[in-house]
PDB file of C-alpha atoms and ligand atoms in Angstrom:
ATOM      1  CA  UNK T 266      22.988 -16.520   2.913  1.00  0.00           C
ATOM      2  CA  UNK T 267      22.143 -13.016   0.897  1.00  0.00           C
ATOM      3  CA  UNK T 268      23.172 -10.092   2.796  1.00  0.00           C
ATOM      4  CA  UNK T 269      19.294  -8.443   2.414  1.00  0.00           C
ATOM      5  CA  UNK T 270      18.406 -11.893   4.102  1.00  0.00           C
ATOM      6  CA  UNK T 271      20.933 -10.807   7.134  1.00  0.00           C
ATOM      7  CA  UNK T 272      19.173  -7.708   7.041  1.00  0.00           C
ATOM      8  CA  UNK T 273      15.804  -8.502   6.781  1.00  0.00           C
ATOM      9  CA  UNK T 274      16.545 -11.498   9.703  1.00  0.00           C
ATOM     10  CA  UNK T 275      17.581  -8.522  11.834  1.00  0.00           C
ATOM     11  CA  UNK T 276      14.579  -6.202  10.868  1.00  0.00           C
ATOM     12  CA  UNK T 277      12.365  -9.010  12.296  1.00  0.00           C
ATOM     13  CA  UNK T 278      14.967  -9.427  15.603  1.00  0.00           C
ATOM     14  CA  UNK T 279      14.655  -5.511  16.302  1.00  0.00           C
ATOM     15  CA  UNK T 280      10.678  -5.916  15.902  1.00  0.00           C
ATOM     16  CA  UNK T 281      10.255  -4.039  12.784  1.00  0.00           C
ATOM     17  CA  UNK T 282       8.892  -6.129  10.598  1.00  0.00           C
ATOM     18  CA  UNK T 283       5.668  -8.425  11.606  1.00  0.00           C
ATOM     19  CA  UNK T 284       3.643  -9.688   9.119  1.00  0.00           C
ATOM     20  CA  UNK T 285       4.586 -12.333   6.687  1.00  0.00           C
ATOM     21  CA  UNK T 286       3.830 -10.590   3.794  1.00  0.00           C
ATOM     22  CA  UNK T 287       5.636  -7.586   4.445  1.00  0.00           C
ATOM     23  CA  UNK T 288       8.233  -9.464   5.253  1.00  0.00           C
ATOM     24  CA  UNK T 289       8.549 -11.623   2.268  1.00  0.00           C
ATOM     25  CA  UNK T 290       8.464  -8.468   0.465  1.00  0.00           C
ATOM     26  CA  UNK T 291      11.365  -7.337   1.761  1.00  0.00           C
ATOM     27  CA  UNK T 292      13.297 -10.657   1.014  1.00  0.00           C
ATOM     28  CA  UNK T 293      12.025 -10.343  -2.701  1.00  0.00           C
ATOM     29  CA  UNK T 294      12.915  -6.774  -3.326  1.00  0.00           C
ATOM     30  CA  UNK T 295      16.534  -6.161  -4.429  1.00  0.00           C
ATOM     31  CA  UNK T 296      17.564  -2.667  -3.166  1.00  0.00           C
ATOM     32  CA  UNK T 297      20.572  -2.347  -5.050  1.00  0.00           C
ATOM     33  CA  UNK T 298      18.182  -1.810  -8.331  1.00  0.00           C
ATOM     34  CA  UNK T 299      17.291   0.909  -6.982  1.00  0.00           C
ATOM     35  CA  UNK T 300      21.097   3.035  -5.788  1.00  0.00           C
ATOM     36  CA  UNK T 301      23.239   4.835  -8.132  1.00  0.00           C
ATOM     37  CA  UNK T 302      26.238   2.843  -8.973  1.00  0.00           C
ATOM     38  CA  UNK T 303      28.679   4.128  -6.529  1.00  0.00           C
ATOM     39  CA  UNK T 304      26.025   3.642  -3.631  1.00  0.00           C
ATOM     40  CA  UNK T 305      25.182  -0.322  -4.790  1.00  0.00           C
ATOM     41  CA  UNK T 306      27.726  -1.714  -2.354  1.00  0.00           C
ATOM     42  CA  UNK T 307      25.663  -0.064   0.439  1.00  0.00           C
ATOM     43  CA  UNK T 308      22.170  -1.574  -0.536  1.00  0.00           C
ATOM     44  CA  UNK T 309      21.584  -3.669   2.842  1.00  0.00           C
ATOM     45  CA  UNK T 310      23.347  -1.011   5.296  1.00  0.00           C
ATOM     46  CA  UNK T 311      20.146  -0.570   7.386  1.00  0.00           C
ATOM     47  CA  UNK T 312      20.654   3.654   6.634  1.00  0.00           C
ATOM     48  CA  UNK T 313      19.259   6.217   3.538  1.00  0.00           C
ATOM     49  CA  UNK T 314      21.291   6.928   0.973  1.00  0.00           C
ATOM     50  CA  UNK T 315      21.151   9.732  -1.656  1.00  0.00           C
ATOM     51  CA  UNK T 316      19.691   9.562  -4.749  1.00  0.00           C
ATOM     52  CA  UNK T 317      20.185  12.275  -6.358  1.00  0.00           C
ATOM     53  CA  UNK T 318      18.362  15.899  -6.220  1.00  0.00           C
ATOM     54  CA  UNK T 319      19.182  16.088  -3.039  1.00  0.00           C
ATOM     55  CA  UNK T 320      16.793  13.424  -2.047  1.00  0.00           C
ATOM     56  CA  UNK T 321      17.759   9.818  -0.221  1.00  0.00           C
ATOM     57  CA  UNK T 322      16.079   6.495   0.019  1.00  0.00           C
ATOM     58  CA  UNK T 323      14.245   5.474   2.899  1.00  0.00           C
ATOM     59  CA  UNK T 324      16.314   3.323   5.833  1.00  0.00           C
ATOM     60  CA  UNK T 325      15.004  -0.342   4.932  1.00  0.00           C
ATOM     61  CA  UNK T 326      14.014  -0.083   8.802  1.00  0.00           C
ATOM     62  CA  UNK T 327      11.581   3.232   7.955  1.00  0.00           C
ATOM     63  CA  UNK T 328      10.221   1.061   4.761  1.00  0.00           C
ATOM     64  CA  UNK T 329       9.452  -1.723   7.479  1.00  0.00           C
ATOM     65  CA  UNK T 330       7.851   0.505   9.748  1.00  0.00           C
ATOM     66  CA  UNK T 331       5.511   2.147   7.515  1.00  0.00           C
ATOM     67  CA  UNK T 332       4.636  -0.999   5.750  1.00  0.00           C
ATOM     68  CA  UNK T 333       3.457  -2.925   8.478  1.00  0.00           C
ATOM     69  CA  UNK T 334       1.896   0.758  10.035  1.00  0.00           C
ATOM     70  CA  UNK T 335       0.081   0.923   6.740  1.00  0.00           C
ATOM     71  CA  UNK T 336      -1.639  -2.208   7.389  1.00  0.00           C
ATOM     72  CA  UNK T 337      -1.092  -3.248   4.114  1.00  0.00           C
ATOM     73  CA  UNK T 338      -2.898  -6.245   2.522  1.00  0.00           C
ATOM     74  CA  UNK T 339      -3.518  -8.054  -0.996  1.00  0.00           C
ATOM     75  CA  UNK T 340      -6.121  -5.968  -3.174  1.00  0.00           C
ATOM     76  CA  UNK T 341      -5.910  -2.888  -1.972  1.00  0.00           C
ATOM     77  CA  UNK T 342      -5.959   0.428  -3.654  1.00  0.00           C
ATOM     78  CA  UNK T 343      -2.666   2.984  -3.365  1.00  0.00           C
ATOM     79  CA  UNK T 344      -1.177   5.696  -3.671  1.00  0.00           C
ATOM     80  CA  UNK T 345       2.053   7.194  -2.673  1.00  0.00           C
ATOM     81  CA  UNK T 346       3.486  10.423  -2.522  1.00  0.00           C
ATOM     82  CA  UNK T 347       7.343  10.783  -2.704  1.00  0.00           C
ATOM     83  CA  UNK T 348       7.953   7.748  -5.381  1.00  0.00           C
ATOM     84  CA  UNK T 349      11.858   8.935  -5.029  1.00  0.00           C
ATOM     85  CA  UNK T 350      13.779   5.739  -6.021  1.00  0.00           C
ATOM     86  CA  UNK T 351      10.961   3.588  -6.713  1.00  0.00           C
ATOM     87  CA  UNK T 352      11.738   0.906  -3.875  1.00  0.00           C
ATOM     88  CA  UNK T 353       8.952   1.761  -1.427  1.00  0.00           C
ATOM     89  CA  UNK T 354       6.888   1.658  -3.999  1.00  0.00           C
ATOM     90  CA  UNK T 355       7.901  -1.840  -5.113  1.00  0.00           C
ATOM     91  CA  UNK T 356       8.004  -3.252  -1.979  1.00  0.00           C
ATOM     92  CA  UNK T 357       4.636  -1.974  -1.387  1.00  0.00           C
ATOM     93  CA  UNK T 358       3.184  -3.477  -4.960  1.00  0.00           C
ATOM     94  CA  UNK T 359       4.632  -7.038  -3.825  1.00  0.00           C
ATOM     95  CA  UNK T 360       2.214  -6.989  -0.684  1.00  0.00           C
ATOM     96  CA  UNK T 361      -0.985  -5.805  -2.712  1.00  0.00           C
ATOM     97  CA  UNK T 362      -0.122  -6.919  -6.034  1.00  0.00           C
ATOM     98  CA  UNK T 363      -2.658  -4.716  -7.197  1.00  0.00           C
ATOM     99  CA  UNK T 364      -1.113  -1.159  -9.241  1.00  0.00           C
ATOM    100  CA  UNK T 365       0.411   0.851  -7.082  1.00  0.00           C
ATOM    101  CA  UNK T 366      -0.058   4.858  -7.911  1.00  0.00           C
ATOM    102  CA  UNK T 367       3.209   7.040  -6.792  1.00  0.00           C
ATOM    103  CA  UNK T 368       3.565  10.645  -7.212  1.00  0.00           C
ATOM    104  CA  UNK T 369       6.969  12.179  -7.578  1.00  0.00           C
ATOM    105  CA  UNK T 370       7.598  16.183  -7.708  1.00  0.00           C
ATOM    106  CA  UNK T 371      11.466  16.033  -9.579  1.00  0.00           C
ATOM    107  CA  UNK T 372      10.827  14.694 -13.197  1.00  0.00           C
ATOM    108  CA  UNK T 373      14.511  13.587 -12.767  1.00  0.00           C
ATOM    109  CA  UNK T 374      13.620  11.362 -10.081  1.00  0.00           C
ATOM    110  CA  UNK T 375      10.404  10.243 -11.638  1.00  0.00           C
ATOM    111  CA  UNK T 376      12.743   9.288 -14.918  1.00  0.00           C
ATOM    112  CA  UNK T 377      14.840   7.463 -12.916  1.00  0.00           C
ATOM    113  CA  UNK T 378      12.354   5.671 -10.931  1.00  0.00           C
ATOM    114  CA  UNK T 379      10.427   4.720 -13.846  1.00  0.00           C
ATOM    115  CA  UNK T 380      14.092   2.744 -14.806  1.00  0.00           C
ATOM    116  CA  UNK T 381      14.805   1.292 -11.545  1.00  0.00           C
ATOM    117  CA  UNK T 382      11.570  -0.428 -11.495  1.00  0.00           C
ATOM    118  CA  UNK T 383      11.756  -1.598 -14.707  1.00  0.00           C
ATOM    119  CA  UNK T 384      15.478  -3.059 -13.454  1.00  0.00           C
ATOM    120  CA  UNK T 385      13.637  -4.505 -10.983  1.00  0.00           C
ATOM    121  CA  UNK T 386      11.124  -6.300 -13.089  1.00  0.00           C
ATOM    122  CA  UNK T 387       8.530  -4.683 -11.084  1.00  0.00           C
ATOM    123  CA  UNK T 388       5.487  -3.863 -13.531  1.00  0.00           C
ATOM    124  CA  UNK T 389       2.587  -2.660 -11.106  1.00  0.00           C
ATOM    125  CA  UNK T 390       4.074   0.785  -9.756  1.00  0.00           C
ATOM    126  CA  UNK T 391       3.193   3.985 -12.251  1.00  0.00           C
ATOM    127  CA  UNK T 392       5.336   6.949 -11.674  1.00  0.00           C
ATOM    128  CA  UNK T 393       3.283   9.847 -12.547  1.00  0.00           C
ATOM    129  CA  UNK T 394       5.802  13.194 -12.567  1.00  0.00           C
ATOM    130  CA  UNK T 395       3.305  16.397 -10.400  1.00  0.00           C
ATOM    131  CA  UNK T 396       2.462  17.540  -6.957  1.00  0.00           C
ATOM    132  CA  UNK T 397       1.412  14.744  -4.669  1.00  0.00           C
ATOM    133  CA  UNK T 398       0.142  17.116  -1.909  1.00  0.00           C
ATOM    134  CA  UNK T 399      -3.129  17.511  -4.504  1.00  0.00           C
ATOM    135  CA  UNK T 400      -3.099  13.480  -4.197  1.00  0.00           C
ATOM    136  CA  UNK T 401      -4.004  12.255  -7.848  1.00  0.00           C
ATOM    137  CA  UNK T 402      -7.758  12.622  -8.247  1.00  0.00           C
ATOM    138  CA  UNK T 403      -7.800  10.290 -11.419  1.00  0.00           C
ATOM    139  CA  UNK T 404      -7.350   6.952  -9.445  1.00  0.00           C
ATOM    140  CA  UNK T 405      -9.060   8.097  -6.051  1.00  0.00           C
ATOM    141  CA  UNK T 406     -10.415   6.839  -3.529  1.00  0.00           C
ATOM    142  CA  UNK T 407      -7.757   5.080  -2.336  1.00  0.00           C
ATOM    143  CA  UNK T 408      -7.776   2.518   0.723  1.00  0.00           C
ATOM    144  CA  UNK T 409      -4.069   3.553   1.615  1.00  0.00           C
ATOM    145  CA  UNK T 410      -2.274   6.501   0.920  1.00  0.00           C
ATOM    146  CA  UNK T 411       1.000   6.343   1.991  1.00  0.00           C
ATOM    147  CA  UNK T 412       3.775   9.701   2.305  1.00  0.00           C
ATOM    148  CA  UNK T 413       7.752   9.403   2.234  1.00  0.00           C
ATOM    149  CA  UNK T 414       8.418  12.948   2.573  1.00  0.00           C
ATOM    150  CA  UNK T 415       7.787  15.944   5.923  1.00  0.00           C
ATOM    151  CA  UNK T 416       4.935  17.643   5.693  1.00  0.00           C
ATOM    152  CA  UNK T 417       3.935  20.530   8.146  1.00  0.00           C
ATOM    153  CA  UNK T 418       0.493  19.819   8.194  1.00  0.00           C
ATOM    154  CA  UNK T 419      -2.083  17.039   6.704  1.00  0.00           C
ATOM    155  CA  UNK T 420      -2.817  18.071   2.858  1.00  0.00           C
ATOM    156  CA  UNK T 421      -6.721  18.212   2.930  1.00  0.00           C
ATOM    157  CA  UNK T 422      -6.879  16.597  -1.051  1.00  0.00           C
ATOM    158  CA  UNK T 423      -5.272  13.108   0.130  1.00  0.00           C
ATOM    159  CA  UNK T 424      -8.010  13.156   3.258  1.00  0.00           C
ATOM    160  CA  UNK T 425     -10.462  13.629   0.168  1.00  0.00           C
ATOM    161  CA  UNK T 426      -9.019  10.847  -1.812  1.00  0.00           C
ATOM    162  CA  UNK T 427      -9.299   7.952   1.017  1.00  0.00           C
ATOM    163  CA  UNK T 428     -12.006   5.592   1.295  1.00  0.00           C
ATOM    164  CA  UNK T 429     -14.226   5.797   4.627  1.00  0.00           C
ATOM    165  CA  UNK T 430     -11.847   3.313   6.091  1.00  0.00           C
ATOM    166  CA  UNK T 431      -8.790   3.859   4.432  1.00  0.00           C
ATOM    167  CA  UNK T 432      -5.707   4.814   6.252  1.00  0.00           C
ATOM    168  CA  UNK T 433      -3.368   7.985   5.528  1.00  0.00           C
ATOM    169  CA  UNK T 434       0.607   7.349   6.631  1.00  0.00           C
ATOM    170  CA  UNK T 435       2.332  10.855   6.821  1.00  0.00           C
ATOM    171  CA  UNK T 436       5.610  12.179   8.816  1.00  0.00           C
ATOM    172  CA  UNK T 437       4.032  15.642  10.177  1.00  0.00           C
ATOM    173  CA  UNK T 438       5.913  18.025  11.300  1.00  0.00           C
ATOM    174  CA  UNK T 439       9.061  20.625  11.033  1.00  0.00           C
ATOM    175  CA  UNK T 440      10.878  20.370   7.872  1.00  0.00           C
ATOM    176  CA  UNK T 441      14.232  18.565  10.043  1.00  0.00           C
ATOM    177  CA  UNK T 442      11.910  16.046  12.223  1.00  0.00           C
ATOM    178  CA  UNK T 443       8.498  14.795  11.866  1.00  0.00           C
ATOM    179  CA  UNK T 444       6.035  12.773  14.082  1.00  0.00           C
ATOM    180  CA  UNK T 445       5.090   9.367  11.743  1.00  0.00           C
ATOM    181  CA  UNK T 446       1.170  10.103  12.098  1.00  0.00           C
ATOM    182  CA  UNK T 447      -1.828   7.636  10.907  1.00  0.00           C
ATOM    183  CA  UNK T 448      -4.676   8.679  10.096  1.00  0.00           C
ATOM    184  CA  UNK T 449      -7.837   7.038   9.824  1.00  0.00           C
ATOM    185  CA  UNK T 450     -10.769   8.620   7.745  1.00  0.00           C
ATOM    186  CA  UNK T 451     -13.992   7.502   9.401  1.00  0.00           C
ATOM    187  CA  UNK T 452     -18.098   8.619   8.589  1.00  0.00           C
ATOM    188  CA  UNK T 453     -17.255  12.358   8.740  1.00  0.00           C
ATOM    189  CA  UNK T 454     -14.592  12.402  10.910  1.00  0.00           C
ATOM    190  CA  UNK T 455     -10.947  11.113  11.210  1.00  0.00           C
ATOM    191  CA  UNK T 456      -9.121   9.821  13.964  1.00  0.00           C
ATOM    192  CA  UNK T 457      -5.084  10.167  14.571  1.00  0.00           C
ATOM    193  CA  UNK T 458      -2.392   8.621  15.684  1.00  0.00           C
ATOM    194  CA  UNK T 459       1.332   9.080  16.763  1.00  0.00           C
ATOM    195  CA  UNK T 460       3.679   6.727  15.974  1.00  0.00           C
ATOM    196  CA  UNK T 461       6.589   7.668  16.585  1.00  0.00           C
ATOM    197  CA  UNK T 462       9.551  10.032  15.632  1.00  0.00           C
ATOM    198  CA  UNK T 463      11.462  10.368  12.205  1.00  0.00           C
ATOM    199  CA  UNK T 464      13.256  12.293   9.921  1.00  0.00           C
ATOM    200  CA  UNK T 465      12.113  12.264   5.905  1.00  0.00           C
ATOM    201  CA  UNK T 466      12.868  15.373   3.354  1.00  0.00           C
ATOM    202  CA  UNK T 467      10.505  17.909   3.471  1.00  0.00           C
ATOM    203  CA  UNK T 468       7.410  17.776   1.369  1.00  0.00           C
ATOM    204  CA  UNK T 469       7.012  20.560  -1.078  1.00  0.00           C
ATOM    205  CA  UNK T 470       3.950  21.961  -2.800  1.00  0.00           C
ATOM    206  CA  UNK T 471       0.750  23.378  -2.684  1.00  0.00           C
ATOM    207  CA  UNK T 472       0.020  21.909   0.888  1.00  0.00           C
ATOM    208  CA  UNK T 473       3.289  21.450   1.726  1.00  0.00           C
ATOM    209  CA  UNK T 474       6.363  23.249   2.509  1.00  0.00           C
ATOM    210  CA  UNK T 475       7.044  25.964  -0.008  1.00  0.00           C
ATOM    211  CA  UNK T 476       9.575  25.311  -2.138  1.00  0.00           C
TER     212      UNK T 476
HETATM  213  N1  LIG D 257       9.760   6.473  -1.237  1.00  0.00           N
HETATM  214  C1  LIG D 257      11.057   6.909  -1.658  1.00  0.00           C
HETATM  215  C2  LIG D 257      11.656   7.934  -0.710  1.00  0.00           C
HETATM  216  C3  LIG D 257      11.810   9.187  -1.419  1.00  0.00           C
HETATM  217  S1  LIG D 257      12.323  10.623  -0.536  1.00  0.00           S
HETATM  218  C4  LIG D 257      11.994   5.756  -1.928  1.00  0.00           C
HETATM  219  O1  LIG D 257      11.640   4.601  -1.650  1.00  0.00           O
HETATM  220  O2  LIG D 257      13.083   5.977  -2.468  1.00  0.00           O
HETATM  221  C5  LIG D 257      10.923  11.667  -0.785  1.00  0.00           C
HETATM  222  C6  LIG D 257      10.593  12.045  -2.192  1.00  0.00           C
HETATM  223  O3  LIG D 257       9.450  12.893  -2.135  1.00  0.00           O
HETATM  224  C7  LIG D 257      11.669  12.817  -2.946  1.00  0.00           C
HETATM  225  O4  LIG D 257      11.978  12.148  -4.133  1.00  0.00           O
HETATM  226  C8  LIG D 257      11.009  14.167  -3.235  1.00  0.00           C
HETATM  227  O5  LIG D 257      11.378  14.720  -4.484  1.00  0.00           O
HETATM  228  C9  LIG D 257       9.541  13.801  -3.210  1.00  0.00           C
HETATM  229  N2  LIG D 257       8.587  14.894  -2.985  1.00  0.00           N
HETATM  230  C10 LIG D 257       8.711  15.978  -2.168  1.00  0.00           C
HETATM  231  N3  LIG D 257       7.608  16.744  -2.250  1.00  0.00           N
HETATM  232  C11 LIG D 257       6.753  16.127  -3.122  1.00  0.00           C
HETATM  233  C12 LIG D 257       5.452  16.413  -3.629  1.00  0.00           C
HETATM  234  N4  LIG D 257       4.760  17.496  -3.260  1.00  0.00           N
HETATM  235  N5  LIG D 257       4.906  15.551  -4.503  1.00  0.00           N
HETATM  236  C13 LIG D 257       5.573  14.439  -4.910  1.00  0.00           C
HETATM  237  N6  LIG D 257       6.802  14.115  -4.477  1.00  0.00           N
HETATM  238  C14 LIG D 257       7.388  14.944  -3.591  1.00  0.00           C
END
């Protein structure tokens, strides 16, 4: 048996992960594409590991979480903010197989993303190098829109960008722990939720954290 089958056996034990199609997801995806060398070894560790810039990788537990959270399914429209390594991302373009948008701040990152997909064979996630608390009008709306990174506040531009319907997944709070929030954009209003604790890196930009 493949290690990221051990881990992705004890993801569903734990009650992380749900829903067949996230979970198949996670059996497809190969982490390891998407690690520095030295940090390969560590792919199924259930922990983050850095990536460079000073940013990490999501635990595979937090990808879990905010997968199923995002109530994602086949079809539907997204975009992400924080593309870091790329693997959210492609984990997230297995489930909807449609193209996934994802916004990353450090063209560094974005560069190396753009490789570790591409390592990956993953062809439906476009890395797009700018400041994903203005969203990315171009694609918009957008059923899902989906944050890996603190904010201190919801950015009103991805509220704008969501489909009555759609569902916004952000960590809110300070810039060391944040409270996983969803929100849900209905006929002029939106309603929230709390989901739980975590800890991402902060979000930085225009309606973010300053930098
Ligand atoms: N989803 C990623 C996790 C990345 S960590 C993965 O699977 O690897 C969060 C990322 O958000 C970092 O790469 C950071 O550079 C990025 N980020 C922070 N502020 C941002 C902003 N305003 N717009 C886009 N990306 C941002």
């Amino acid at each position: 048996m493949y290690k990221r089958d051990t881990l992705v056996d004890r993801l569903i034990a734990l009650g992380y992960l749900k829903t067949p199609a996230v979970i198949e997801a996670m059996r497809e995806v190969k982490r390891e594409f998407f690690l520095p060398p030295d940090f390969e070894r560590y792919a199924y560790a259930d922990s983050p590991l850095p990536i460079g810039g000073e940013q990490t990788i999501s635990a595979p537990h937090m990808v879990a979480i905010m997968c199923e959270a995002a109530e994602l399914s086949e079809g539907q429209s997204v975009l992400e903010i924080g593309a870091g390594s790329g693997y959210h991302a492609c984990v997230t373009a297995h489930i909807t197989k449609t193209m996934i948008y994802s916004v990353e701040r450090l063209a560094e990152l974005a560069h190396s993303a753009k490789a570790n997909l591409n390592r990956a064979g993953c062809r439906n996630v476009r890395v797009i190098v700018g400041d994903g608390t203005e969203g990315y009008e171009k694609e918009a709306p957008y059923d899902r829109v989906i944050v890996t990174a603190g904010a201190p506040d919801i950015p009103q531009p991805l509220l704008e960008q969501l489909k009555v319907g759609g569902k916004l997944l952000i960590p809110v709070g300070s810039r060391y722990s944040q409270e996983l929030t969803r929100i849900t954009k209905v006929e002029g209003d939106i309603e929230i939720e709390e989901l739980g604790g975590c800890v991402f890196v902060p979000l930085i930009g225009k309606y973010g954290w300053p930098g």
